[in-house]
Amino acid sequence: MSTVYAVIIAGGRGERFWPLSTDRVPKPFIPLLERRTLIQQTVDRLLPLLPPERMLISIGEAHREIAAAQLPQIPPENFIVEPVGRDTAPCLGYCALHIEQRDPDAVLFALPADHYIADSAAYRRTIEKGISALPGASGVVFGIRPVRPETGYGYVQAQESEPAAEFLSVLRFVEKPDLDRARAYQAAGDYFWNSGMFVWRNRTLLQLIEKHMQELHRGLAALRPLIGRQESRAELHRIFATLPRISIDFGIMEKTLGLRLVPAEFVWDDIGNWGALARALPHDADSNVSLGAHLALESSRCITYSDAGVVATFGVSDLIVIHAQGKVLVCSKDRAGELKRVLAALGPEA
Amino acid sequence: MSTVYAVIIAGGRGERFWPLSTDRVPKPFIPLLERRTLIQQTVDRLLPLLPPERMLISIGEAHREIAAAQLPQIPPENFIVEPVGRDTAPCLGYCALHIEQRDPDAVLFALPADHYIADSAAYRRTIEKGISALPGASGVVFGIRPVRPETGYGYVQAQESEPAAEFLSVLRFVEKPDLDRARAYQAAGDYFWNSGMFVWRNRTLLQLIEKHMQELHRGLAALRPLIGRQESRAELHRIFATLPRISIDFGIMEKTLGLRLVPAEFVWDDIGNWGALARALPHDADSNVSLGAHLALESSRCITYSDAGVVATFGVSDLIVIHAQGKVLVCSKDRAGELKRVLAALGPEA
């Protein structure tokens, strides 16, 4: 079997978990669900499958230090620093150049750094199935069976084609639906949430980019001779800035035939904002969910977080109360997805 | 005119302004409405009337240090430390013993350390009228004209008896009324809120105690020879613990004839809990009131306080949000008066 490299994409922004996360310390680097940060949890989860030498961390220039500090077991050359952020297609193409130099026959497993996964053992079983499903496919996507009519995710339609196989054949990638469609997808049974986790042969990924994204392909060709050369940072920055801002889903996956889908056997959530904590954490008798010290008195359906002293709620309901980084957010639960408006109003103070 | 001593009673508890105030740092010692603490504001307000040498600060043993630190201009011997808390009648009786030793003919002006007064100059004019009204009276109480049917205060009924006088004659002291009575008192025009501010000849106060509170009188007689003797702290504590827990209103004023009332010319509030800030501070366009950094986004009728980083509220209304001493309180406005339940639930953590 080919050597597998994991590419952990740590590209999340900071605004959805303000004031705990900020542009300086974005979501992958915050201790959201336990004491370890999300990216630390991601690496921990993969360690039984892969040695740290085969984990690449794709990261923005501004977060190189915090990433290195949080992941001391990852070799320094495995932090793949993007000089400018350019969405997932350029990010993965650039990582593929690094892997190509180390092992042209490697397999690339791409995954976001900041997802919630309830059961690590089931997660690793699913990943192993995905890698096993690669021979004979152009690529593999991991799909999550919808548990609600979610309008914030892309979907993948996939059906059985080989009897008794552990994978399905992808029919099509679908962009974020409206609520009616999301309901229909959930009812249909052959639609899955696109988890953002993929497997390709590294070589195939580069070929797919050549076939479907000529501009990116040309950019990568210009980048290839610079890989590993310290003195080329200015040149790297110049070329990177010319790459198209396109996601791997839109740039490649929607156009690629012969993809397979492996359904996840684990509970998954992308924890897109503070409101998602209510799905990922245990509730008290009044449906409050809390991380850190919380006293709930006649309070219900609240989400609280504290990285310092106690948060006391009294006679309130359906609130998000965050006490982090010395700041306080009190937000109606139905506004959790609009936090960027708070940051815009605060300006540099945020 | 007699020499006037002010007795500033700093006996407030800590629970109503948690987490800013605590039993360790009770209400008089918190910077509630401006940078200076309430007791500092009280002393500042009196300074144009009286030198610090004639201000006595009545204080519990536990708060001697914080009081001395906040009021460096007050001579050390003017902090009158109660070995055990015993309500206002023993407190004032004990202070009267100290004043008696310095000047038996002095006038005693008693006032709480933690009230809000909007206009210091008008306040001082009223106090001067009260002192001028003392000759011919057994005592003077300052009354506030009711601006709402408040059920949390005692009332004083008073009517004009001498034409063109600056004072009224007290008919009776009334305990906290129910809402119907409070409405009637407000409508009547001859009822005033009992401000807790009084003037007596020091000698008369001690005589009134002898007449109406024999138990306290006997205790004070035992305390008298100990005043100013450092070595008698154990004895002081022993006697003080035997004094009755009775307020000056209930123990003396309700039973005393010949009292006069001077109506306050200033806006007054006892700021009994966080909810009272809405009366004492300016509002924004959405009726939010805030002390410290606050961002209000689609929020209305909230009261916020921060002694540190920003408090952001988004899509909420009628909340009290306090960020103080490294702790956070989020409380429905209609529960502001029940904060002791939060403290009871928190226990020593509070």
XYZ file of C-alpha atoms in Angstrom:
700
model
C 0.000 0.000 0.000
C 1.152 3.531 -0.764
C 2.516 5.844 1.878
C -0.231 8.124 3.220
C 0.329 11.793 4.033
C -2.312 13.738 5.953
C -2.756 17.394 5.010
C -4.388 19.186 7.932
C -5.877 22.441 6.693
C -5.729 25.056 9.439
C -7.273 27.899 7.542
C -10.239 28.856 9.728
C -10.968 32.488 10.504
C -11.407 33.953 13.940
C -14.729 35.731 13.920
C -17.266 33.001 14.599
C -15.928 32.197 18.035
C -15.150 35.694 19.205
C -13.979 36.619 21.806
C -12.270 33.253 22.323
C -10.981 33.141 18.765
C -9.677 36.144 16.871
C -7.811 36.690 13.628
C -4.657 36.302 15.692
C -5.800 33.007 17.221
C -8.347 31.510 14.835
C -10.652 28.594 15.484
C -8.199 25.661 15.024
C -6.022 27.072 17.808
C -8.666 27.533 20.515
C -9.465 24.993 23.249
C -13.109 24.788 22.281
C -14.396 21.446 23.521
C -11.645 20.338 25.840
C -8.316 21.542 27.186
C -6.488 20.664 23.974
C -7.106 22.942 21.010
C -9.048 21.742 17.973
C -5.897 21.258 15.879
C -4.237 19.395 18.748
C -7.294 17.149 18.984
C -7.106 16.575 15.210
C -3.459 15.501 15.374
C -4.087 13.359 18.467
C -6.889 11.591 16.640
C -4.657 10.767 13.650
C -1.561 9.654 15.575
C -2.573 5.976 15.773
C -2.832 5.994 11.955
C 0.155 8.104 10.900
C 3.464 9.250 12.356
C 3.893 13.033 12.761
C 6.472 12.965 9.945
C 3.604 12.257 7.553
C 1.323 15.005 8.745
C 1.569 18.298 6.884
C -0.024 21.355 8.512
C -1.226 23.893 5.955
C -1.145 27.251 7.624
C -1.149 30.994 7.045
C 2.024 33.000 7.599
C 0.509 34.728 10.638
C -0.132 31.452 12.471
C 3.158 29.663 11.968
C 4.338 30.346 15.525
C 1.173 29.392 17.330
C 0.910 26.207 15.249
C 4.497 25.201 15.993
C 3.977 25.924 19.699
C 0.787 23.861 19.875
C 2.151 20.928 17.825
C 5.706 20.314 19.048
C 5.693 16.757 17.682
C 5.273 17.931 14.055
C 8.653 18.403 12.286
C 9.255 22.079 11.388
C 9.457 21.310 7.635
C 5.919 19.881 7.806
C 4.335 23.285 8.441
C 3.406 24.300 4.909
C 3.043 28.039 5.110
C 0.839 29.823 2.600
C 2.258 33.262 1.893
C -1.304 34.439 1.062
C -4.611 32.681 1.718
C -6.108 31.259 -1.489
C -8.869 28.781 -0.528
C -8.518 24.996 -0.602
C -7.615 24.221 -4.244
C -4.336 26.216 -4.238
C -3.691 25.096 -0.641
C -3.968 21.414 -1.528
C -2.120 21.827 -4.816
C 0.780 23.471 -2.985
C 0.858 20.693 -0.374
C 0.788 18.126 -3.193
C 4.002 19.693 -4.542
C 5.664 19.134 -1.175
C 4.463 15.525 -0.985
C 5.537 14.897 -4.597
C 9.098 15.832 -3.620
C 9.097 13.363 -0.746
C 7.251 10.463 -2.409
C 5.664 10.802 -5.874
C 3.574 7.663 -5.264
C 2.073 8.853 -1.965
C -1.600 9.112 -1.076
C -2.900 12.465 0.198
C -5.589 12.538 2.908
C -6.934 16.072 3.285
C -8.884 17.182 6.342
C -9.872 20.393 8.132
C -8.173 21.128 11.453
C -11.226 22.296 13.342
C -14.015 19.729 13.237
C -15.707 17.934 16.088
C -15.591 14.142 15.946
C -17.262 12.216 18.737
C -15.578 8.823 18.435
C -11.907 8.693 17.464
C -11.753 4.938 16.978
C -14.743 4.929 14.617
C -13.208 7.908 12.867
C -9.964 6.032 12.210
C -11.883 2.981 10.952
C -13.699 5.217 8.471
C -10.456 6.847 7.301
C -8.909 3.412 6.734
C -11.947 2.405 4.666
C -11.558 5.583 2.639
C -7.930 4.832 1.875
C -8.835 1.230 0.983
C -11.528 2.522 -1.387
C -9.039 4.592 -3.396
C -7.717 1.921 -5.814
C -9.931 2.112 -8.887
C -11.281 5.586 -8.005
C -10.195 9.089 -9.001
C -10.647 10.142 -5.371
C -12.634 9.494 -2.217
C -14.819 11.843 -0.228
C -16.070 11.156 3.273
C -19.809 11.773 3.614
C -21.910 12.423 6.699
C -25.501 11.183 6.818
C -27.656 14.297 7.385
C -29.286 14.447 10.821
C -31.040 17.761 10.142
C -31.952 19.813 7.053
C -28.721 21.829 7.168
C -28.462 24.713 4.700
C -24.902 25.628 5.645
C -23.149 22.618 4.106
C -22.519 21.274 0.610
C -23.985 17.849 -0.143
C -22.815 14.829 -2.153
C -25.248 12.462 -3.827
C -23.928 8.883 -3.919
C -25.370 5.437 -4.553
C -24.327 1.827 -4.277
C -22.785 0.457 -7.467
C -20.663 -2.474 -6.361
C -22.566 -4.903 -4.128
C -21.193 -5.309 -0.595
C -18.536 -2.614 -1.137
C -17.667 -0.311 1.771
C -18.050 2.684 -0.524
C -20.662 4.303 -2.758
C -20.251 5.865 -6.198
C -20.528 9.637 -6.261
C -23.265 10.904 -8.588
C -22.736 14.595 -8.016
C -21.580 17.356 -5.690
C -24.318 19.817 -4.697
C -23.811 23.348 -3.400
C -25.446 24.585 -0.179
C -29.215 24.093 -0.647
C -32.178 26.148 0.511
C -34.273 24.739 3.352
C -36.786 22.902 1.130
C -34.025 21.164 -0.794
C -32.129 20.401 2.402
C -35.271 18.707 3.732
C -35.648 16.714 0.524
C -31.963 15.680 0.636
C -32.304 14.518 4.195
C -35.409 12.482 3.333
C -33.941 11.008 0.132
C -31.324 8.830 1.826
C -28.672 9.048 -0.922
C -27.435 12.557 -0.025
C -24.557 13.129 2.358
C -22.959 16.190 3.878
C -19.622 16.958 2.292
C -17.249 16.611 5.255
C -14.375 18.417 3.538
C -12.255 15.285 4.031
C -10.842 13.684 0.881
C -8.359 11.068 -0.291
C -6.451 11.135 -3.599
C -3.320 9.677 -4.980
C -1.068 12.730 -4.813
C -0.230 12.308 -8.497
C -3.911 12.147 -9.451
C -4.707 15.328 -7.565
C -2.046 17.183 -9.539
C -3.407 15.678 -12.784
C -6.961 16.735 -11.895
C -5.714 20.265 -11.288
C -3.996 20.201 -14.675
C -7.208 19.000 -16.315
C -9.742 21.282 -14.576
C -7.771 24.293 -13.301
C -5.191 25.335 -15.864
C -4.453 28.635 -14.151
C -3.663 26.886 -10.879
C -1.691 24.243 -12.768
C 0.524 26.921 -14.315
C 0.988 28.551 -10.934
C 1.999 25.260 -9.357
C 4.443 24.621 -12.197
C 6.086 27.949 -11.345
C 6.095 27.092 -7.634
C 7.540 23.577 -8.027
C 11.217 24.616 -8.344
C 10.912 26.862 -5.273
C 9.782 24.132 -2.861
C 12.179 23.799 0.059
C 14.282 26.811 -0.921
C 14.419 29.274 1.973
C 15.735 32.129 -0.155
C 12.715 32.156 -2.441
C 10.115 33.612 -0.081
C 9.527 36.794 -2.040
C 9.157 34.844 -5.281
C 6.825 32.375 -3.535
C 4.660 35.229 -2.306
C 4.544 36.803 -5.771
C 3.414 33.618 -7.495
C 1.012 32.584 -4.728
C -0.762 35.909 -4.989
C -1.587 35.133 -8.638
C -3.312 31.803 -7.860
C -7.122 31.691 -8.208
C -9.239 31.772 -5.022
C -11.193 28.572 -5.592
C -12.250 25.729 -3.333
C -11.282 22.142 -4.157
C -14.986 21.250 -4.263
C -15.826 23.813 -6.895
C -12.519 23.644 -8.780
C -12.102 19.871 -8.997
C -14.607 17.642 -7.245
C -17.773 18.891 -8.957
C -16.131 18.149 -12.317
C -14.458 14.839 -11.563
C -15.876 11.469 -12.566
C -15.085 8.196 -10.843
C -15.222 9.500 -7.258
C -16.246 7.304 -4.387
C -17.919 8.221 -1.102
C -17.291 6.500 2.207
C -20.028 7.176 4.789
C -18.757 8.272 8.179
C -19.399 5.921 11.067
C -18.828 8.671 13.598
C -20.787 11.641 14.875
C -19.440 14.743 13.175
C -19.983 18.479 13.410
C -18.073 21.324 11.857
C -18.982 23.481 14.904
C -19.528 26.486 12.725
C -20.328 28.900 15.541
C -21.038 29.081 19.282
C -24.543 27.724 18.747
C -23.101 24.387 17.585
C -21.795 23.670 21.092
C -25.348 22.683 22.004
C -24.949 19.709 19.629
C -21.480 18.655 20.736
C -21.724 18.889 24.535
C -23.873 17.312 27.261
C -26.868 19.292 28.584
C -28.030 19.890 32.140
C -31.657 19.292 33.169
C -32.650 22.721 31.811
C -30.867 22.130 28.482
C -27.990 24.450 29.333
C -24.605 23.594 27.893
C -21.443 24.966 29.422
C -17.680 24.914 29.168
C -15.855 26.321 32.156
C -17.409 27.492 35.400
C -21.141 28.182 35.050
C -23.877 28.716 37.593
C -27.325 28.470 36.024
C -30.161 29.706 38.231
C -33.613 29.534 36.636
C -31.887 29.598 33.256
C -32.602 27.343 30.319
C -31.240 26.491 26.869
C -28.180 28.714 27.378
C -24.693 28.096 26.038
C -21.909 29.425 28.245
C -18.143 29.395 27.994
C -15.570 30.764 30.413
C -11.800 30.624 30.206
C -11.553 32.404 33.563
C -13.935 33.183 36.440
C -17.472 31.961 36.823
C -20.361 32.946 34.543
C -23.625 33.173 36.491
C -26.923 33.300 34.608
C -30.146 34.116 36.446
C -33.644 34.108 34.989
C -32.570 34.034 31.333
C -32.957 31.628 28.423
C -31.714 30.982 24.882
C -28.578 33.064 25.370
C -24.977 32.528 24.407
C -22.691 33.941 27.119
C -18.968 33.861 26.438
C -16.295 35.056 28.858
C -12.975 34.698 27.088
C -9.755 36.608 26.577
C -10.959 39.122 29.158
C -14.018 40.048 27.056
C -17.698 39.192 27.297
C -20.252 38.348 24.623
C -23.965 38.031 25.377
C -25.801 37.016 22.234
C -29.243 35.750 21.419
C -28.849 32.121 20.253
C -30.522 32.872 16.935
C -27.785 35.428 16.141
C -24.864 33.033 16.638
C -24.188 32.926 12.901
C -23.934 36.719 12.579
C -21.036 37.388 14.933
C -19.011 39.096 12.236
C -21.366 42.066 12.679
C -20.184 42.403 16.282
C -16.570 42.343 15.153
C -17.229 44.880 12.445
C -18.880 47.188 14.992
C -16.041 46.776 17.488
C -13.334 47.419 14.938
C -9.712 47.087 16.085
C -10.876 46.753 19.710
C -12.087 43.204 18.963
C -23.466 77.433 66.055
C -22.421 74.062 67.414
C -19.632 72.034 65.919
C -21.007 69.486 63.432
C -19.645 65.958 63.113
C -20.672 63.770 60.191
C -21.054 60.055 60.851
C -20.723 58.191 57.574
C -22.212 54.731 57.974
C -20.353 52.261 55.753
C -22.260 49.182 56.717
C -23.569 47.968 53.375
C -23.323 44.315 52.459
C -21.763 42.936 49.298
C -24.376 40.785 47.671
C -26.539 43.211 45.700
C -23.745 44.302 43.411
C -22.040 40.971 42.933
C -19.615 40.311 41.291
C -18.320 43.883 41.638
C -19.041 44.015 45.336
C -18.517 41.125 47.716
C -18.507 40.669 51.476
C -14.811 41.528 51.296
C -15.440 44.715 49.268
C -19.017 45.795 49.982
C -21.007 48.412 48.171
C -19.522 51.613 49.726
C -16.080 50.589 48.481
C -16.892 49.924 44.819
C -16.508 52.448 41.986
C -20.128 52.163 40.958
C -21.011 55.358 39.141
C -17.623 56.882 38.502
C -13.954 56.151 39.078
C -14.140 57.125 42.761
C -15.900 54.671 45.064
C -19.259 55.498 46.648
C -17.697 56.283 50.034
C -15.058 58.465 48.362
C -17.829 60.321 46.530
C -19.664 60.742 49.851
C -16.612 62.263 51.543
C -15.854 64.442 48.509
C -19.393 65.757 48.601
C -19.114 66.746 52.282
C -15.647 68.300 52.167
C -16.872 71.825 51.372
C -19.038 71.623 54.535
C -16.765 69.857 57.018
C -13.054 69.210 57.490
C -11.989 65.507 57.476
C -11.250 65.789 61.205
C -14.993 66.048 61.779
C -15.991 63.072 59.651
C -16.304 59.769 61.482
C -16.441 56.609 59.379
C -18.427 53.847 61.032
C -17.094 50.594 59.713
C -16.909 46.848 60.329
C -13.667 45.301 61.564
C -13.183 43.517 58.215
C -13.217 46.773 56.208
C -10.892 48.927 58.271
C -7.994 48.525 55.840
C -9.901 49.150 52.626
C -11.591 52.202 54.193
C -8.277 53.668 55.344
C -6.743 53.035 51.918
C -9.639 54.695 50.098
C -9.891 57.663 52.460
C -6.322 58.769 53.211
C -7.496 62.248 54.267
C -9.540 60.885 57.212
C -7.499 60.767 60.465
C -6.980 57.160 61.661
C -8.803 57.802 64.945
C -11.920 58.779 62.967
C -12.521 55.232 61.701
C -14.975 53.976 64.302
C -14.704 50.224 64.048
C -17.623 48.074 65.135
C -16.342 44.833 66.565
C -19.635 43.184 65.502
C -22.331 44.528 63.188
C -25.440 45.626 65.139
C -27.620 47.779 62.827
C -27.854 51.569 62.953
C -29.031 52.306 66.525
C -25.974 50.746 68.249
C -23.748 52.072 65.458
C -24.899 55.664 65.974
C -24.955 55.325 69.759
C -21.342 54.155 69.704
C -20.306 57.021 67.419
C -22.137 59.445 69.752
C -19.879 58.230 72.602
C -16.813 59.127 70.523
C -18.203 62.563 69.653
C -19.210 63.186 73.283
C -15.559 62.736 74.294
C -14.406 65.314 71.749
C -17.203 67.870 72.144
C -20.272 67.208 74.320
C -22.136 70.073 72.639
C -21.606 68.856 69.084
C -24.235 68.179 66.447
C -24.263 64.740 64.785
C -25.164 64.445 61.094
C -25.674 60.765 60.174
C -25.632 59.553 56.573
C -25.150 56.326 54.645
C -21.904 55.943 52.673
C -23.396 54.490 49.512
C -26.150 56.686 48.119
C -26.375 58.383 44.744
C -26.822 62.134 44.816
C -27.081 63.944 41.513
C -26.211 67.496 42.531
C -23.589 68.036 45.228
C -24.198 71.778 45.630
C -27.951 71.307 46.122
C -27.164 68.459 48.496
C -24.967 70.698 50.645
C -27.625 73.437 50.681
C -30.157 70.902 51.961
C -27.793 69.643 54.664
C -27.193 73.202 55.841
C -30.959 73.756 56.043
C -31.273 70.581 58.089
C -28.655 71.745 60.554
C -30.343 75.154 60.772
C -33.680 73.421 61.460
C -32.339 71.605 64.537
C -32.792 74.308 67.198
C -36.201 73.729 68.736
C -36.452 70.158 67.361
C -35.588 66.780 68.858
C -34.002 65.832 65.549
C -34.168 66.366 61.812
C -34.705 63.818 59.042
C -34.078 64.512 55.372
C -37.004 63.441 53.180
C -37.145 62.686 49.476
C -40.289 63.470 47.518
C -41.451 60.133 46.013
C -41.053 59.919 42.223
C -42.479 56.386 41.994
C -44.567 54.109 44.248
C -41.495 52.516 45.846
C -42.162 49.593 48.190
C -38.531 49.170 49.212
C -38.193 52.301 51.358
C -39.604 53.561 54.627
C -41.696 56.755 54.456
C -42.111 59.795 56.693
C -45.329 61.777 56.827
C -44.720 65.472 57.473
C -46.692 68.687 57.194
C -46.125 72.384 57.391
C -46.608 73.802 60.882
C -44.624 77.029 60.928
C -45.431 79.309 57.983
C -42.497 80.010 55.635
C -40.173 77.664 57.535
C -37.650 75.597 55.546
C -38.771 72.479 57.395
C -41.933 70.460 58.021
C -43.127 68.823 61.221
C -42.929 65.047 61.249
C -46.276 63.357 61.883
C -45.062 59.767 61.759
C -42.536 57.298 60.417
C -44.053 54.564 58.239
C -42.501 51.168 57.476
C -42.096 49.872 53.918
C -45.602 49.888 52.388
C -47.278 47.530 49.936
C -47.801 48.793 46.384
C -51.300 50.192 46.966
C -50.139 52.188 49.964
C -46.996 53.320 48.175
C -49.231 54.663 45.366
C -51.410 56.443 47.894
C -48.359 57.939 49.654
C -46.980 59.199 46.365
C -50.343 60.790 45.467
C -50.888 62.302 48.932
C -48.092 64.876 48.753
C -47.203 64.856 52.476
C -45.267 61.588 52.441
C -41.514 61.475 51.872
C -38.992 58.690 51.461
C -36.857 58.265 54.553
C -33.373 59.039 53.225
C -31.576 57.539 56.219
C -29.914 60.930 56.779
C -30.519 62.575 60.179
C -29.331 65.424 62.381
C -29.403 65.447 66.185
C -27.631 67.228 68.964
C -25.245 64.493 70.053
C -26.450 64.856 73.622
C -30.101 64.530 72.546
C -29.397 61.349 70.620
C -27.916 59.748 73.720
C -30.910 60.942 75.762
C -33.339 59.492 73.212
C -31.523 56.166 73.446
C -31.802 56.300 77.223
C -35.516 57.021 76.943
C -36.501 54.524 74.230
C -33.794 51.831 74.238
C -32.770 51.014 77.771
C -30.843 47.904 76.784
C -28.723 49.876 74.345
C -28.339 52.672 76.879
C -26.901 50.221 79.437
C -24.550 48.803 76.805
C -23.330 52.274 75.888
C -22.768 53.088 79.565
C -20.510 50.043 79.756
C -18.727 51.031 76.556
C -18.150 54.671 77.526
C -15.028 54.108 79.720
C -13.432 51.964 76.973
C -13.521 54.619 74.231
C -10.022 55.361 72.947
C -8.332 52.603 74.968
C -6.406 50.296 72.639
C -6.023 47.543 75.201
C -9.756 47.051 75.636
C -10.603 45.376 72.299
C -11.694 42.061 73.808
C -13.921 43.830 76.324
C -15.324 46.068 73.559
C -16.181 43.011 71.476
C -17.833 41.282 74.429
C -20.093 44.239 75.232
C -20.874 45.080 71.610
C -22.085 41.540 71.010
C -24.743 42.058 73.716
C -26.252 45.181 72.061
C -29.668 44.800 70.418
C -29.840 44.595 66.595
C -32.213 47.496 65.992
C -32.329 50.267 63.429
C -32.375 53.905 64.514
C -35.700 54.333 62.684
C -37.432 51.566 64.591
C -35.607 52.064 67.910
C -35.847 55.862 68.178
C -37.367 57.827 65.340
C -40.768 56.126 65.237
C -41.171 56.907 68.949
C -39.804 60.431 69.044
C -41.939 63.557 69.091
C -40.811 66.965 67.905
C -38.940 65.804 64.816
C -38.609 67.983 61.763
C -38.263 67.006 58.117
C -36.252 68.930 55.529
C -37.181 68.028 51.941
C -34.228 67.232 49.705
C -33.596 69.617 46.837
C -31.458 67.059 45.029
C -32.108 63.920 43.005
C -31.422 60.955 45.254
C -31.300 57.191 44.871
C -30.106 54.558 47.266
C -29.055 52.427 44.247
C -30.248 49.313 45.959
C -29.197 46.930 43.204
C -27.855 46.809 39.621
C -31.294 47.671 38.248
C -31.068 51.138 39.884
C -28.258 52.133 37.500
C -30.951 52.688 34.878
C -32.208 55.602 37.021
C -28.818 57.116 37.816
C -27.070 56.997 34.428
C -27.713 58.391 30.935
C -29.334 56.106 28.346
C -28.431 55.500 24.716
C -31.061 55.656 21.956
C -32.161 52.089 22.723
C -32.416 52.792 26.470
C -29.230 50.894 27.286
C -27.200 52.125 30.227
C -23.567 51.190 30.561
C -20.506 51.727 32.705
C -17.245 50.653 31.113
C -16.759 49.419 27.564
C -20.018 48.264 25.996
C -20.982 47.478 22.425
C -24.752 47.229 22.015
C -25.877 45.708 18.718
C -29.649 45.383 18.316
C -29.890 45.429 22.099
C -32.282 47.464 24.191
C -32.999 48.353 27.811
C -29.855 46.567 29.009
C -27.651 47.579 31.925
C -23.992 46.682 31.490
C -20.915 47.175 33.625
C -17.329 46.230 32.902
C -14.239 46.845 35.004
C -12.086 45.241 32.304
C -12.540 44.242 28.640
C -15.521 45.049 26.460
C -19.004 43.623 26.979
C -20.757 43.041 23.653
C -24.506 42.433 23.601
C -26.209 41.289 20.403
C -29.929 40.788 19.877
C -30.886 40.875 23.555
C -33.000 43.107 25.783
C -33.833 43.785 29.443
C -30.666 42.130 30.692
C -28.155 43.083 33.339
C -24.660 42.076 32.210
C -21.843 42.603 34.695
C -18.180 41.851 34.000
C -16.300 42.553 37.213
C -13.573 41.063 39.368
C -12.975 38.499 36.618
C -16.527 37.124 36.891
C -19.650 37.508 34.775
C -23.294 37.929 35.750
C -26.103 37.793 33.193
C -29.403 38.452 34.926
C -32.907 39.247 33.852
C -33.634 42.839 34.921
C -36.646 41.776 36.946
C -34.409 39.565 39.111
C -31.955 42.311 40.086
C -33.304 42.376 43.641
C -32.789 38.639 44.181
C -29.033 38.426 43.654
C -28.455 36.886 47.071
C -29.858 33.665 45.583
C -26.981 33.611 43.091
C -24.481 34.084 45.901
C -26.110 31.380 47.990
C -25.919 28.992 45.032
C -22.288 29.850 44.322
C -21.192 29.460 47.936
C -17.573 30.278 48.759
C -16.770 30.598 45.033
C -18.626 33.948 44.958
